[in-house]
PDB file of C-alpha atoms in Angstrom:
ATOM      1  CA  MET A 753     113.093 142.727  82.510  1.00 90.00           C
ATOM      2  CA  LYS A 754     109.654 141.158  82.200  1.00 96.00           C
ATOM      3  CA  LYS A 755     107.887 140.989  78.871  1.00 97.00           C
ATOM      4  CA  ILE A 756     104.480 139.963  77.653  1.00 98.00           C
ATOM      5  CA  ARG A 757     103.439 138.426  74.361  1.00 98.00           C
ATOM      6  CA  ILE A 758     100.199 139.625  72.795  1.00 98.00           C
ATOM      7  CA  TYR A 759      98.694 137.193  70.316  1.00 98.00           C
ATOM      8  CA  PHE A 760      96.017 138.189  67.811  1.00 98.00           C
ATOM      9  CA  PRO A 761      94.294 134.920  66.777  1.00 97.00           C
ATOM     10  CA  ASN A 762      92.233 136.548  64.017  1.00 96.00           C
ATOM     11  CA  ILE A 763      95.391 137.313  62.033  1.00 97.00           C
ATOM     12  CA  GLY A 764      97.707 134.704  63.580  1.00 98.00           C
ATOM     13  CA  LYS A 765     100.370 137.218  64.658  1.00 98.00           C
ATOM     14  CA  SER A 766     102.046 138.175  67.931  1.00 98.00           C
ATOM     15  CA  VAL A 767     103.835 141.215  69.293  1.00 98.00           C
ATOM     16  CA  HIS A 768     105.996 141.609  72.376  1.00 98.00           C
ATOM     17  CA  ALA A 769     105.951 144.350  74.987  1.00 98.00           C
ATOM     18  CA  ARG A 770     108.169 145.269  77.916  1.00 98.00           C
ATOM     19  CA  LEU A 771     106.509 145.805  81.275  1.00 98.00           C
ATOM     20  CA  LEU A 772     107.499 149.157  82.816  1.00 97.00           C
ATOM     21  CA  GLU A 773     108.446 147.715  86.199  1.00 96.00           C
ATOM     22  CA  GLU A 774     110.526 150.734  87.182  1.00 95.00           C
ATOM     23  CA  LYS A 775     107.607 153.118  86.542  1.00 95.00           C
ATOM     24  CA  GLU A 776     104.706 151.023  87.879  1.00 93.00           C
ATOM     25  CA  PRO A 777     106.163 148.309  90.149  1.00 95.00           C
ATOM     26  CA  LYS A 778     102.941 147.343  91.940  1.00 94.00           C
ATOM     27  CA  LEU A 779     100.700 147.259  88.875  1.00 93.00           C
ATOM     28  CA  THR A 780     103.217 145.385  86.741  1.00 95.00           C
ATOM     29  CA  ALA A 781     103.654 142.834  89.546  1.00 95.00           C
ATOM     30  CA  ASP A 782      99.856 142.462  89.666  1.00 94.00           C
ATOM     31  CA  ILE A 783      99.767 141.979  85.882  1.00 95.00           C
ATOM     32  CA  TRP A 784     102.536 139.382  86.033  1.00 96.00           C
ATOM     33  CA  ASN A 785     100.621 137.440  88.692  1.00 94.00           C
ATOM     34  CA  ILE A 786      97.357 137.647  86.738  1.00 93.00           C
ATOM     35  CA  LEU A 787      99.139 136.371  83.626  1.00 96.00           C
ATOM     36  CA  GLU A 788     100.162 133.171  85.384  1.00 95.00           C
ATOM     37  CA  THR A 789      97.119 132.035  83.423  1.00 94.00           C
ATOM     38  CA  PRO A 790      97.024 133.591  79.926  1.00 96.00           C
ATOM     39  CA  MET A 791      94.413 136.324  79.559  1.00 96.00           C
ATOM     40  CA  LYS A 792      91.949 135.760  76.743  1.00 96.00           C
ATOM     41  CA  SER A 793      89.978 138.861  75.813  1.00 96.00           C
ATOM     42  CA  TYR A 794      87.629 140.317  73.263  1.00 95.00           C
ATOM     43  CA  ALA A 795      88.123 143.655  71.544  1.00 93.00           C
ATOM     44  CA  HIS A 796      86.040 146.667  72.475  1.00 91.00           C
ATOM     45  CA  SER A 797      86.734 149.406  69.949  1.00 88.00           C
ATOM     46  CA  THR A 798      85.092 152.804  69.838  1.00 82.00           C
ATOM     47  CA  LEU A 799      84.106 154.790  66.767  1.00 79.00           C
ATOM     48  CA  SER A 800      85.401 158.212  67.764  1.00 81.00           C
ATOM     49  CA  THR A 801      88.611 157.587  69.703  1.00 86.00           C
ATOM     50  CA  GLY A 802      90.962 156.662  66.895  1.00 89.00           C
ATOM     51  CA  ASP A 803      93.482 153.834  67.047  1.00 95.00           C
ATOM     52  CA  PHE A 804      92.559 152.543  70.489  1.00 94.00           C
ATOM     53  CA  VAL A 805      91.101 149.247  71.679  1.00 95.00           C
ATOM     54  CA  GLU A 806      90.193 147.885  75.092  1.00 93.00           C
ATOM     55  CA  CYS A 807      90.961 144.198  75.586  1.00 93.00           C
ATOM     56  CA  ARG A 808      88.300 142.930  77.949  1.00 90.00           C
ATOM     57  CA  PRO A 809      88.501 139.480  79.492  1.00 90.00           C
ATOM     58  CA  VAL A 810      85.670 137.867  81.391  1.00 81.00           C
ATOM     59  CA  ALA A 811      85.317 139.967  84.541  1.00 72.00           C
ATOM     60  CA  PRO A 812      86.973 138.402  87.581  1.00 70.00           C
ATOM     61  CA  TYR A 813      84.814 136.845  90.278  1.00 73.00           C
ATOM     62  CA  GLU A 814      86.468 138.980  92.976  1.00 76.00           C
ATOM     63  CA  GLN A 815      86.237 142.648  92.074  1.00 69.00           C
ATOM     64  CA  PRO A 816      89.736 144.117  91.666  1.00 70.00           C
ATOM     65  CA  GLU A 817      90.691 147.731  92.116  1.00 70.00           C
ATOM     66  CA  PHE A 818      89.997 149.217  88.694  1.00 72.00           C
ATOM     67  CA  GLY A 819      89.927 152.531  86.901  1.00 74.00           C
ATOM     68  CA  ASN A 820      87.478 154.301  84.645  1.00 74.00           C
ATOM     69  CA  GLN A 821      87.365 157.671  82.910  1.00 76.00           C
ATOM     70  CA  THR A 822      86.126 159.556  85.947  1.00 76.00           C
ATOM     71  CA  ASN A 823      88.329 157.736  88.458  1.00 78.00           C
ATOM     72  CA  PRO A 824      91.426 156.305  86.732  1.00 78.00           C
ATOM     73  CA  LEU A 825      93.633 153.703  88.388  1.00 82.00           C
ATOM     74  CA  GLY A 826      97.011 155.034  89.495  1.00 82.00           C
ATOM     75  CA  ASP A 827      98.622 158.449  89.466  1.00 81.00           C
ATOM     76  CA  ASP A 828     100.369 159.211  86.174  1.00 89.00           C
ATOM     77  CA  ILE A 829      97.372 159.074  83.838  1.00 94.00           C
ATOM     78  CA  PRO A 830      97.824 160.280  80.250  1.00 95.00           C
ATOM     79  CA  TYR A 831      95.183 161.592  77.906  1.00 94.00           C
ATOM     80  CA  LEU A 832      94.491 159.127  75.106  1.00 94.00           C
ATOM     81  CA  CYS A 833      95.259 161.821  72.508  1.00 95.00           C
ATOM     82  CA  ASP A 834      98.735 162.281  74.053  1.00 96.00           C
ATOM     83  CA  MET A 835      99.656 158.604  73.917  1.00 96.00           C
ATOM     84  CA  ASN A 836     101.869 157.036  71.264  1.00 97.00           C
ATOM     85  CA  ALA A 837     101.489 153.889  69.186  1.00 98.00           C
ATOM     86  CA  GLY A 838     102.691 150.922  71.212  1.00 98.00           C
ATOM     87  CA  GLU A 839     101.722 152.247  74.640  1.00 98.00           C
ATOM     88  CA  ILE A 840      99.583 149.934  76.745  1.00 98.00           C
ATOM     89  CA  PHE A 841      97.666 151.017  79.826  1.00 96.00           C
ATOM     90  CA  TRP A 842      96.181 148.891  82.606  1.00 94.00           C
ATOM     91  CA  ALA A 843      92.754 149.602  84.076  1.00 92.00           C
ATOM     92  CA  GLY A 844      92.842 146.977  86.828  1.00 89.00           C
ATOM     93  CA  TRP A 845      91.318 144.057  84.956  1.00 85.00           C
ATOM     94  CA  TYR A 846      91.897 144.843  81.300  1.00 91.00           C
ATOM     95  CA  PHE A 847      94.457 146.390  78.958  1.00 96.00           C
ATOM     96  CA  GLY A 848      94.021 149.365  76.658  1.00 95.00           C
ATOM     97  CA  PHE A 849      96.126 149.378  73.489  1.00 97.00           C
ATOM     98  CA  ILE A 850      97.122 152.472  71.564  1.00 97.00           C
ATOM     99  CA  TYR A 851      98.062 151.197  68.105  1.00 97.00           C
ATOM    100  CA  GLY A 852      98.161 154.512  66.240  1.00 96.00           C
ATOM    101  CA  ARG A 853      96.841 158.056  66.515  1.00 94.00           C
ATOM    102  CA  CYS A 854      94.096 158.777  69.026  1.00 92.00           C
ATOM    103  CA  THR A 855      91.888 161.832  68.772  1.00 89.00           C
ATOM    104  CA  GLU A 856      89.925 161.638  72.019  1.00 86.00           C
ATOM    105  CA  PRO A 857      90.924 164.221  74.674  1.00 90.00           C
ATOM    106  CA  MET A 858      89.961 162.003  77.599  1.00 90.00           C
ATOM    107  CA  VAL A 859      92.038 160.258  80.213  1.00 91.00           C
ATOM    108  CA  ALA A 860      93.105 156.649  79.976  1.00 92.00           C
ATOM    109  CA  MET A 861      91.547 154.411  82.606  1.00 91.00           C
ATOM    110  CA  GLY A 862      94.969 153.696  84.082  1.00 93.00           C
ATOM    111  CA  PRO A 863      98.685 154.345  83.677  1.00 96.00           C
ATOM    112  CA  VAL A 864     100.956 153.160  80.885  1.00 97.00           C
ATOM    113  CA  VAL A 865     102.405 149.849  82.075  1.00 97.00           C
ATOM    114  CA  ALA A 866     103.996 148.410  78.922  1.00 98.00           C
ATOM    115  CA  LEU A 867     105.577 149.397  75.620  1.00 98.00           C
ATOM    116  CA  VAL A 868     105.402 147.307  72.466  1.00 98.00           C
ATOM    117  CA  ASP A 869     108.824 146.470  71.053  1.00 98.00           C
ATOM    118  CA  GLU A 870     109.801 148.882  68.285  1.00 98.00           C
ATOM    119  CA  GLU A 871     110.179 146.108  65.708  1.00 98.00           C
ATOM    120  CA  ASP A 872     106.574 145.002  66.412  1.00 98.00           C
ATOM    121  CA  ILE A 873     104.841 148.402  66.057  1.00 98.00           C
ATOM    122  CA  GLU A 874     103.756 147.815  62.451  1.00 98.00           C
ATOM    123  CA  THR A 875     102.241 144.423  63.333  1.00 98.00           C
ATOM    124  CA  PHE A 876     100.578 145.979  66.400  1.00 98.00           C
ATOM    125  CA  HIS A 877      98.959 148.610  64.166  1.00 98.00           C
ATOM    126  CA  GLU A 878      97.833 145.975  61.658  1.00 98.00           C
ATOM    127  CA  ALA A 879      96.305 143.904  64.478  1.00 98.00           C
ATOM    128  CA  GLY A 880      94.561 146.942  65.968  1.00 96.00           C
ATOM    129  CA  GLN A 881      92.993 147.822  62.637  1.00 96.00           C
ATOM    130  CA  ASP A 882      91.886 144.218  62.204  1.00 97.00           C
ATOM    131  CA  LEU A 883      90.221 144.298  65.636  1.00 96.00           C
ATOM    132  CA  TRP A 884      88.381 147.494  64.691  1.00 94.00           C
ATOM    133  CA  ASN A 885      87.266 145.867  61.435  1.00 95.00           C
ATOM    134  CA  HIS A 886      86.001 142.832  63.330  1.00 93.00           C
ATOM    135  CA  VAL A 887      83.808 144.995  65.539  1.00 89.00           C
ATOM    136  CA  TYR A 888      82.442 147.445  62.974  1.00 90.00           C
ATOM    137  CA  LEU A 889      82.751 145.852  59.531  1.00 92.00           C
ATOM    138  CA  TYR A 890      82.565 142.102  60.019  1.00 93.00           C
ATOM    139  CA  HIS A 891      80.316 142.146  63.122  1.00 92.00           C
ATOM    140  CA  ARG A 892      82.449 139.385  64.604  1.00 93.00           C
ATOM    141  CA  ILE A 893      84.328 139.216  67.874  1.00 92.00           C
ATOM    142  CA  GLY A 894      87.954 140.270  67.650  1.00 94.00           C
ATOM    143  CA  LEU A 895      90.139 138.254  69.995  1.00 96.00           C
ATOM    144  CA  ILE A 896      93.318 139.008  71.939  1.00 97.00           C
ATOM    145  CA  GLU A 897      95.429 136.723  74.120  1.00 97.00           C
ATOM    146  CA  VAL A 898      98.098 138.020  76.504  1.00 98.00           C
ATOM    147  CA  TYR A 899     100.817 135.770  77.877  1.00 98.00           C
ATOM    148  CA  ARG A 900     103.874 136.055  80.047  1.00 97.00           C
ATOM    149  CA  GLU A 901     106.889 136.021  77.768  1.00 92.00           C
ATOM    150  CA  GLU A 902     109.317 133.375  78.917  1.00 72.00           C
ATOM    151  CA  GLU A 903     112.537 134.954  80.122  1.00 66.00           C
TER     152      GLU A 903
END
């Protein structure tokens, strides 16, 4: 079982998530390979979606296969409003985190590829709210780092 560690430098806390290898073997293998080098990202929160944040790294030099709202990556694509806290989707070059309730009836940009460990859900929610605050209240960049979790 492969896991990732998500570190939130602004609050100095981490959470862990299990990759859903059985559900999305190709995409989780791609993620694992990409995370050979830790992924450092900035938060892109929206005003109307609810507890959702996109974690966008610097775009790769070589364009990967990626998803968007009109052409999501993969097959089993949930609506954001149907997702649960702790679900993480992959859009081909960035993660989307659901850290609480979402209200937007639009599709995710890719399938759910990881689940935050149950004992970390509260910290995940706290970190998500802090990222939102960074974008809209503090007008500062909210940061996220994603690592392979050592097995």
